[in-house]
C-alpha cells in the first residue's frame, strides 16, 4: 500500500494491549468466575494469550485451557461463567489496569495536532467508558466502538468503516493502530494503513507477521512515524 501521511485525519486505536495493560484485572475476573464453578484457575500469562477476540472467545479459551477452543464446550456452562465474569469484572474495579508509557503524552500531541481519535476494541462496550474515565483517557476520543456495538468485531472491518463513513472521510484519511493481528487484519480488510505495536497481546506471534505498514516498539514512536512519513 502506498502511504501518504499528509492525508491521515483519523486515527483508530485498539484498547487492550495497545493503550492499556489490562491483563491483571481480566485474569482476576476470569479466575473468580471459574472459581465460582470450581474450575481451573489460570495464570496471568495464560490469560495474556487468550485476549483479543472479545469476551466470549476469551472465556471459551479459558474453559478450554488453550488458545484453541475445544469443540465440545458446554454452552450452558459458558453462559454461567460469562455471567459471573461480567459481574466480577464490572464490580472489582480496574485498579491493576495501567496505561502504557507514553500513551497520554502521545495522545495529547496527536489531538493538539488536529487528528480525530477513536477506539475500536473487541472488549464489550459496557466496560469501556468506565475504564477510559478511570484512567483519564476518555477526553481524547471522539468515538468508542466496543466488541458488541455492531454485529461484527475485528478482524471484520465494519467498525473501522463505520468511523470513516460517520466522519465523511476516505480510506486514505484513516489509520489503525493496534497490537494484535486482529487489528492489522481489520485495517487491511478496510483498506487502511496500519501501525503494529510489538509490546501487546498477539498470541505469542510477532506483530510483524501480520505485515502492518509500520511496526513500533513504543507507543510514542507513532509521532515519529507520522512526522517522518509526512516529510519524506
PDB file of C-alpha atoms in Angstrom:
ATOM      1  CA  UNK A   1       0.000   0.000   0.000  1.00  0.00           C
ATOM      2  CA  UNK A   2       1.267   3.461  -0.914  1.00  0.00           C
ATOM      3  CA  UNK A   3       1.026   5.655   2.149  1.00  0.00           C
ATOM      4  CA  UNK A   4       0.700   9.438   2.170  1.00  0.00           C
ATOM      5  CA  UNK A   5       0.515  10.509   5.781  1.00  0.00           C
ATOM      6  CA  UNK A   6      -0.399  14.024   4.743  1.00  0.00           C
ATOM      7  CA  UNK A   7      -3.856  12.573   4.099  1.00  0.00           C
ATOM      8  CA  UNK A   8      -4.348  10.995   7.551  1.00  0.00           C
ATOM      9  CA  UNK A   9      -7.093  12.719   9.509  1.00  0.00           C
ATOM     10  CA  UNK A  10      -8.450   9.953  11.750  1.00  0.00           C
ATOM     11  CA  UNK A  11      -6.520   7.507  13.938  1.00  0.00           C
ATOM     12  CA  UNK A  12      -8.365   4.489  15.363  1.00  0.00           C
ATOM     13  CA  UNK A  13      -6.810   2.644  18.291  1.00  0.00           C
ATOM     14  CA  UNK A  14      -7.282  -0.742  19.842  1.00  0.00           C
ATOM     15  CA  UNK A  15      -7.574  -0.625  23.650  1.00  0.00           C
ATOM     16  CA  UNK A  16      -6.244  -3.712  25.469  1.00  0.00           C
ATOM     17  CA  UNK A  17      -2.576  -4.290  24.712  1.00  0.00           C
ATOM     18  CA  UNK A  18      -2.337  -1.014  22.791  1.00  0.00           C
ATOM     19  CA  UNK A  19      -3.288   1.787  25.178  1.00  0.00           C
ATOM     20  CA  UNK A  20      -3.574  -0.170  28.421  1.00  0.00           C
ATOM     21  CA  UNK A  21      -2.283  -3.352  30.030  1.00  0.00           C
ATOM     22  CA  UNK A  22      -5.473  -4.930  31.355  1.00  0.00           C
ATOM     23  CA  UNK A  23      -4.222  -8.496  31.842  1.00  0.00           C
ATOM     24  CA  UNK A  24      -4.130  -8.471  35.666  1.00  0.00           C
ATOM     25  CA  UNK A  25      -7.765  -7.367  36.018  1.00  0.00           C
ATOM     26  CA  UNK A  26      -9.021  -9.610  33.218  1.00  0.00           C
ATOM     27  CA  UNK A  27      -7.173 -12.577  34.680  1.00  0.00           C
ATOM     28  CA  UNK A  28      -8.603 -11.903  38.125  1.00  0.00           C
ATOM     29  CA  UNK A  29     -12.119 -11.661  36.703  1.00  0.00           C
ATOM     30  CA  UNK A  30     -11.653 -14.951  34.861  1.00  0.00           C
ATOM     31  CA  UNK A  31     -10.214 -16.705  37.912  1.00  0.00           C
ATOM     32  CA  UNK A  32     -13.100 -15.546  40.099  1.00  0.00           C
ATOM     33  CA  UNK A  33     -15.693 -16.589  37.517  1.00  0.00           C
ATOM     34  CA  UNK A  34     -14.139 -20.025  37.138  1.00  0.00           C
ATOM     35  CA  UNK A  35     -13.730 -20.405  40.896  1.00  0.00           C
ATOM     36  CA  UNK A  36     -17.462 -19.815  41.276  1.00  0.00           C
ATOM     37  CA  UNK A  37     -17.877 -23.110  39.407  1.00  0.00           C
ATOM     38  CA  UNK A  38     -14.882 -24.922  40.964  1.00  0.00           C
ATOM     39  CA  UNK A  39     -12.971 -24.772  37.697  1.00  0.00           C
ATOM     40  CA  UNK A  40      -9.329 -24.348  36.667  1.00  0.00           C
ATOM     41  CA  UNK A  41      -7.518 -21.187  37.799  1.00  0.00           C
ATOM     42  CA  UNK A  42      -5.323 -19.748  35.001  1.00  0.00           C
ATOM     43  CA  UNK A  43      -2.225 -17.604  35.394  1.00  0.00           C
ATOM     44  CA  UNK A  44      -1.864 -14.055  34.093  1.00  0.00           C
ATOM     45  CA  UNK A  45       0.497 -15.307  31.388  1.00  0.00           C
ATOM     46  CA  UNK A  46      -2.067 -17.801  30.152  1.00  0.00           C
ATOM     47  CA  UNK A  47      -4.763 -15.140  30.008  1.00  0.00           C
ATOM     48  CA  UNK A  48      -2.442 -12.832  28.073  1.00  0.00           C
ATOM     49  CA  UNK A  49      -2.543 -15.276  25.160  1.00  0.00           C
ATOM     50  CA  UNK A  50      -6.345 -15.551  25.245  1.00  0.00           C
ATOM     51  CA  UNK A  51      -7.132 -11.847  24.804  1.00  0.00           C
ATOM     52  CA  UNK A  52      -8.033 -10.186  21.527  1.00  0.00           C
ATOM     53  CA  UNK A  53     -11.194 -11.698  20.109  1.00  0.00           C
ATOM     54  CA  UNK A  54     -13.740 -10.457  22.642  1.00  0.00           C
ATOM     55  CA  UNK A  55     -15.043 -11.804  25.928  1.00  0.00           C
ATOM     56  CA  UNK A  56     -16.824 -14.868  24.544  1.00  0.00           C
ATOM     57  CA  UNK A  57     -13.773 -16.322  22.850  1.00  0.00           C
ATOM     58  CA  UNK A  58     -11.525 -15.333  25.758  1.00  0.00           C
ATOM     59  CA  UNK A  59     -13.721 -17.220  28.220  1.00  0.00           C
ATOM     60  CA  UNK A  60     -14.137 -20.221  25.936  1.00  0.00           C
ATOM     61  CA  UNK A  61     -10.359 -20.347  25.687  1.00  0.00           C
ATOM     62  CA  UNK A  62     -10.259 -20.268  29.468  1.00  0.00           C
ATOM     63  CA  UNK A  63     -12.709 -23.156  29.627  1.00  0.00           C
ATOM     64  CA  UNK A  64     -10.555 -25.000  27.075  1.00  0.00           C
ATOM     65  CA  UNK A  65      -7.343 -24.047  28.912  1.00  0.00           C
ATOM     66  CA  UNK A  66      -5.915 -23.246  25.478  1.00  0.00           C
ATOM     67  CA  UNK A  67      -5.950 -20.688  22.672  1.00  0.00           C
ATOM     68  CA  UNK A  68      -7.644 -23.414  20.638  1.00  0.00           C
ATOM     69  CA  UNK A  69     -11.255 -23.732  21.765  1.00  0.00           C
ATOM     70  CA  UNK A  70     -12.496 -27.258  22.331  1.00  0.00           C
ATOM     71  CA  UNK A  71     -15.262 -28.393  20.017  1.00  0.00           C
ATOM     72  CA  UNK A  72     -17.328 -29.780  22.906  1.00  0.00           C
ATOM     73  CA  UNK A  73     -17.551 -26.619  25.049  1.00  0.00           C
ATOM     74  CA  UNK A  74     -20.704 -26.766  27.183  1.00  0.00           C
ATOM     75  CA  UNK A  75     -22.664 -23.696  26.064  1.00  0.00           C
ATOM     76  CA  UNK A  76     -24.746 -23.609  29.232  1.00  0.00           C
ATOM     77  CA  UNK A  77     -21.577 -23.640  31.340  1.00  0.00           C
ATOM     78  CA  UNK A  78     -20.088 -20.883  29.221  1.00  0.00           C
ATOM     79  CA  UNK A  79     -23.177 -18.732  29.782  1.00  0.00           C
ATOM     80  CA  UNK A  80     -22.910 -19.229  33.558  1.00  0.00           C
ATOM     81  CA  UNK A  81     -19.202 -18.391  33.559  1.00  0.00           C
ATOM     82  CA  UNK A  82     -19.823 -15.359  31.335  1.00  0.00           C
ATOM     83  CA  UNK A  83     -22.438 -14.046  33.744  1.00  0.00           C
ATOM     84  CA  UNK A  84     -20.038 -14.348  36.670  1.00  0.00           C
ATOM     85  CA  UNK A  85     -17.146 -12.846  34.719  1.00  0.00           C
ATOM     86  CA  UNK A  86     -19.236  -9.833  33.721  1.00  0.00           C
ATOM     87  CA  UNK A  87     -20.218  -9.380  37.365  1.00  0.00           C
ATOM     88  CA  UNK A  88     -16.693  -9.663  38.761  1.00  0.00           C
ATOM     89  CA  UNK A  89     -15.008  -7.579  36.050  1.00  0.00           C
ATOM     90  CA  UNK A  90     -17.597  -4.821  36.408  1.00  0.00           C
ATOM     91  CA  UNK A  91     -17.517  -4.723  40.199  1.00  0.00           C
ATOM     92  CA  UNK A  92     -13.888  -5.365  41.110  1.00  0.00           C
ATOM     93  CA  UNK A  93     -12.672  -2.044  39.731  1.00  0.00           C
ATOM     94  CA  UNK A  94      -9.742  -1.682  37.378  1.00  0.00           C
ATOM     95  CA  UNK A  95      -7.020  -0.852  39.868  1.00  0.00           C
ATOM     96  CA  UNK A  96      -4.476  -3.160  38.247  1.00  0.00           C
ATOM     97  CA  UNK A  97      -5.046  -1.907  34.702  1.00  0.00           C
ATOM     98  CA  UNK A  98      -2.377   0.596  33.724  1.00  0.00           C
ATOM     99  CA  UNK A  99      -1.787   2.974  30.824  1.00  0.00           C
ATOM    100  CA  UNK A 100       1.313   2.088  28.834  1.00  0.00           C
ATOM    101  CA  UNK A 101       4.247   4.535  28.951  1.00  0.00           C
ATOM    102  CA  UNK A 102       3.977   7.461  26.561  1.00  0.00           C
ATOM    103  CA  UNK A 103       0.305   6.930  25.739  1.00  0.00           C
ATOM    104  CA  UNK A 104      -1.167  10.037  27.359  1.00  0.00           C
ATOM    105  CA  UNK A 105       1.598  12.303  26.135  1.00  0.00           C
ATOM    106  CA  UNK A 106       1.316  10.961  22.593  1.00  0.00           C
ATOM    107  CA  UNK A 107      -2.480  11.189  22.501  1.00  0.00           C
ATOM    108  CA  UNK A 108      -2.261  14.746  23.803  1.00  0.00           C
ATOM    109  CA  UNK A 109       0.078  15.732  20.982  1.00  0.00           C
ATOM    110  CA  UNK A 110      -1.939  13.936  18.318  1.00  0.00           C
ATOM    111  CA  UNK A 111      -5.165  15.608  19.405  1.00  0.00           C
ATOM    112  CA  UNK A 112      -3.473  19.023  19.584  1.00  0.00           C
ATOM    113  CA  UNK A 113      -2.127  18.477  16.075  1.00  0.00           C
ATOM    114  CA  UNK A 114      -5.686  18.067  14.835  1.00  0.00           C
ATOM    115  CA  UNK A 115      -6.159  14.342  14.377  1.00  0.00           C
ATOM    116  CA  UNK A 116      -9.545  12.896  15.300  1.00  0.00           C
ATOM    117  CA  UNK A 117      -9.056   9.884  17.583  1.00  0.00           C
ATOM    118  CA  UNK A 118     -11.297   6.888  18.188  1.00  0.00           C
ATOM    119  CA  UNK A 119     -11.275   3.447  19.769  1.00  0.00           C
ATOM    120  CA  UNK A 120     -12.268   0.200  18.091  1.00  0.00           C
ATOM    121  CA  UNK A 121     -11.978  -2.640  20.586  1.00  0.00           C
ATOM    122  CA  UNK A 122     -13.345  -6.161  20.841  1.00  0.00           C
ATOM    123  CA  UNK A 123     -13.894  -5.636  24.582  1.00  0.00           C
ATOM    124  CA  UNK A 124     -17.631  -5.455  25.423  1.00  0.00           C
ATOM    125  CA  UNK A 125     -18.691  -1.809  25.309  1.00  0.00           C
ATOM    126  CA  UNK A 126     -20.207  -1.880  28.806  1.00  0.00           C
ATOM    127  CA  UNK A 127     -16.721  -1.942  30.352  1.00  0.00           C
ATOM    128  CA  UNK A 128     -15.003   0.601  28.128  1.00  0.00           C
ATOM    129  CA  UNK A 129     -16.307   4.050  29.201  1.00  0.00           C
ATOM    130  CA  UNK A 130     -15.550   3.413  32.868  1.00  0.00           C
ATOM    131  CA  UNK A 131     -12.027   2.192  32.113  1.00  0.00           C
ATOM    132  CA  UNK A 132     -11.330   5.228  29.946  1.00  0.00           C
ATOM    133  CA  UNK A 133     -12.687   7.549  32.623  1.00  0.00           C
ATOM    134  CA  UNK A 134     -10.797   5.837  35.458  1.00  0.00           C
ATOM    135  CA  UNK A 135      -7.526   6.060  33.555  1.00  0.00           C
ATOM    136  CA  UNK A 136      -8.072   9.659  32.413  1.00  0.00           C
ATOM    137  CA  UNK A 137      -8.208   8.717  28.726  1.00  0.00           C
ATOM    138  CA  UNK A 138     -11.816   9.498  27.828  1.00  0.00           C
ATOM    139  CA  UNK A 139     -11.181  13.091  26.778  1.00  0.00           C
ATOM    140  CA  UNK A 140      -9.006  12.048  23.855  1.00  0.00           C
ATOM    141  CA  UNK A 141     -11.594  10.062  21.919  1.00  0.00           C
ATOM    142  CA  UNK A 142     -14.419  11.257  19.712  1.00  0.00           C
ATOM    143  CA  UNK A 143     -15.744   7.724  19.123  1.00  0.00           C
ATOM    144  CA  UNK A 144     -15.711   4.467  21.069  1.00  0.00           C
ATOM    145  CA  UNK A 145     -16.793   1.210  19.426  1.00  0.00           C
ATOM    146  CA  UNK A 146     -16.911  -1.949  21.538  1.00  0.00           C
ATOM    147  CA  UNK A 147     -16.994  -5.570  20.519  1.00  0.00           C
ATOM    148  CA  UNK A 148     -20.777  -5.681  20.808  1.00  0.00           C
ATOM    149  CA  UNK A 149     -21.521  -2.204  19.438  1.00  0.00           C
ATOM    150  CA  UNK A 150     -22.007  -3.631  15.933  1.00  0.00           C
ATOM    151  CA  UNK A 151     -22.952  -7.063  14.563  1.00  0.00           C
ATOM    152  CA  UNK A 152     -19.280  -7.905  13.908  1.00  0.00           C
ATOM    153  CA  UNK A 153     -15.932  -7.193  15.528  1.00  0.00           C
ATOM    154  CA  UNK A 154     -12.299  -7.205  14.400  1.00  0.00           C
ATOM    155  CA  UNK A 155     -10.891  -8.564  12.127  1.00  0.00           C
ATOM    156  CA  UNK A 156     -14.108  -7.638  10.340  1.00  0.00           C
ATOM    157  CA  UNK A 157     -13.687  -4.039   9.106  1.00  0.00           C
ATOM    158  CA  UNK A 158     -17.232  -2.912   9.993  1.00  0.00           C
ATOM    159  CA  UNK A 159     -16.187  -0.780  12.957  1.00  0.00           C
ATOM    160  CA  UNK A 160     -13.433   0.976  11.034  1.00  0.00           C
ATOM    161  CA  UNK A 161     -15.643   1.554   8.016  1.00  0.00           C
ATOM    162  CA  UNK A 162     -18.403   2.979  10.200  1.00  0.00           C
ATOM    163  CA  UNK A 163     -15.999   5.614  11.545  1.00  0.00           C
ATOM    164  CA  UNK A 164     -14.892   6.535   8.043  1.00  0.00           C
ATOM    165  CA  UNK A 165     -18.481   6.981   6.932  1.00  0.00           C
ATOM    166  CA  UNK A 166     -19.581   8.811  10.089  1.00  0.00           C
ATOM    167  CA  UNK A 167     -16.929  11.466   9.546  1.00  0.00           C
ATOM    168  CA  UNK A 168     -17.317  11.582   5.732  1.00  0.00           C
ATOM    169  CA  UNK A 169     -13.718  10.517   5.196  1.00  0.00           C
ATOM    170  CA  UNK A 170     -11.970   8.260   2.688  1.00  0.00           C
ATOM    171  CA  UNK A 171      -9.759   5.215   3.210  1.00  0.00           C
ATOM    172  CA  UNK A 172      -6.680   7.387   2.674  1.00  0.00           C
ATOM    173  CA  UNK A 173      -7.681   9.509   5.678  1.00  0.00           C
ATOM    174  CA  UNK A 174      -7.717   6.563   8.105  1.00  0.00           C
ATOM    175  CA  UNK A 175      -5.014   4.925  10.250  1.00  0.00           C
ATOM    176  CA  UNK A 176      -5.389   1.910  12.557  1.00  0.00           C
ATOM    177  CA  UNK A 177      -3.015   1.350  15.493  1.00  0.00           C
ATOM    178  CA  UNK A 178      -3.037  -1.947  17.377  1.00  0.00           C
ATOM    179  CA  UNK A 179      -1.066  -4.768  18.929  1.00  0.00           C
ATOM    180  CA  UNK A 180      -2.896  -7.795  17.532  1.00  0.00           C
ATOM    181  CA  UNK A 181      -3.241  -9.469  14.166  1.00  0.00           C
ATOM    182  CA  UNK A 182      -6.977  -8.779  14.502  1.00  0.00           C
ATOM    183  CA  UNK A 183      -6.213  -5.050  14.383  1.00  0.00           C
ATOM    184  CA  UNK A 184      -3.945  -5.340  11.365  1.00  0.00           C
ATOM    185  CA  UNK A 185      -6.325  -7.650   9.512  1.00  0.00           C
ATOM    186  CA  UNK A 186      -9.229  -5.289  10.221  1.00  0.00           C
ATOM    187  CA  UNK A 187      -7.199  -2.442   8.732  1.00  0.00           C
ATOM    188  CA  UNK A 188      -6.280  -4.489   5.673  1.00  0.00           C
ATOM    189  CA  UNK A 189      -9.891  -5.598   5.227  1.00  0.00           C
ATOM    190  CA  UNK A 190     -10.951  -1.955   5.365  1.00  0.00           C
ATOM    191  CA  UNK A 191      -8.190  -0.788   3.037  1.00  0.00           C
ATOM    192  CA  UNK A 192      -6.495   1.334   5.730  1.00  0.00           C
ATOM    193  CA  UNK A 193      -2.856   1.768   6.625  1.00  0.00           C
ATOM    194  CA  UNK A 194      -1.844   0.313   9.997  1.00  0.00           C
ATOM    195  CA  UNK A 195       0.819   0.556  12.683  1.00  0.00           C
ATOM    196  CA  UNK A 196       1.521  -2.604  14.671  1.00  0.00           C
ATOM    197  CA  UNK A 197       2.840  -2.428  18.237  1.00  0.00           C
ATOM    198  CA  UNK A 198       5.190  -5.138  19.458  1.00  0.00           C
ATOM    199  CA  UNK A 199       4.519  -4.960  23.214  1.00  0.00           C
ATOM    200  CA  UNK A 200       0.892  -6.051  23.469  1.00  0.00           C
ATOM    201  CA  UNK A 201      -1.088  -9.275  23.213  1.00  0.00           C
ATOM    202  CA  UNK A 202      -0.781 -11.229  19.973  1.00  0.00           C
ATOM    203  CA  UNK A 203      -0.999 -14.905  20.930  1.00  0.00           C
ATOM    204  CA  UNK A 204       2.794 -15.143  21.174  1.00  0.00           C
ATOM    205  CA  UNK A 205       3.233 -14.206  17.500  1.00  0.00           C
ATOM    206  CA  UNK A 206       5.363 -11.283  16.246  1.00  0.00           C
ATOM    207  CA  UNK A 207       3.093  -8.467  15.064  1.00  0.00           C
ATOM    208  CA  UNK A 208       5.342  -8.120  12.008  1.00  0.00           C
ATOM    209  CA  UNK A 209       3.985 -11.471  10.763  1.00  0.00           C
ATOM    210  CA  UNK A 210       0.700  -9.672  10.038  1.00  0.00           C
ATOM    211  CA  UNK A 211       2.542  -7.166   7.811  1.00  0.00           C
ATOM    212  CA  UNK A 212       1.387  -3.791   9.114  1.00  0.00           C
ATOM    213  CA  UNK A 213       2.792  -0.886   7.114  1.00  0.00           C
ATOM    214  CA  UNK A 214       4.860   0.132  10.158  1.00  0.00           C
ATOM    215  CA  UNK A 215       5.994  -1.630  13.333  1.00  0.00           C
ATOM    216  CA  UNK A 216       6.714   0.269  16.576  1.00  0.00           C
ATOM    217  CA  UNK A 217       8.207  -0.944  19.840  1.00  0.00           C
ATOM    218  CA  UNK A 218       6.916   2.017  21.870  1.00  0.00           C
ATOM    219  CA  UNK A 219       3.674   3.957  21.617  1.00  0.00           C
ATOM    220  CA  UNK A 220       5.363   7.336  21.266  1.00  0.00           C
ATOM    221  CA  UNK A 221       7.097   6.139  18.081  1.00  0.00           C
ATOM    222  CA  UNK A 222       3.768   6.813  16.408  1.00  0.00           C
ATOM    223  CA  UNK A 223       4.700  10.510  16.469  1.00  0.00           C
ATOM    224  CA  UNK A 224       7.959   9.726  14.703  1.00  0.00           C
ATOM    225  CA  UNK A 225       6.238   7.575  12.101  1.00  0.00           C
ATOM    226  CA  UNK A 226       3.708  10.296  11.284  1.00  0.00           C
ATOM    227  CA  UNK A 227       6.272  13.093  11.275  1.00  0.00           C
ATOM    228  CA  UNK A 228       8.864  11.166   9.247  1.00  0.00           C
ATOM    229  CA  UNK A 229       6.425   9.939   6.637  1.00  0.00           C
ATOM    230  CA  UNK A 230       4.789  13.327   6.234  1.00  0.00           C
ATOM    231  CA  UNK A 231       8.112  14.938   5.440  1.00  0.00           C
ATOM    232  CA  UNK A 232       9.576  12.045   3.447  1.00  0.00           C
TER     233      UNK A 232
END
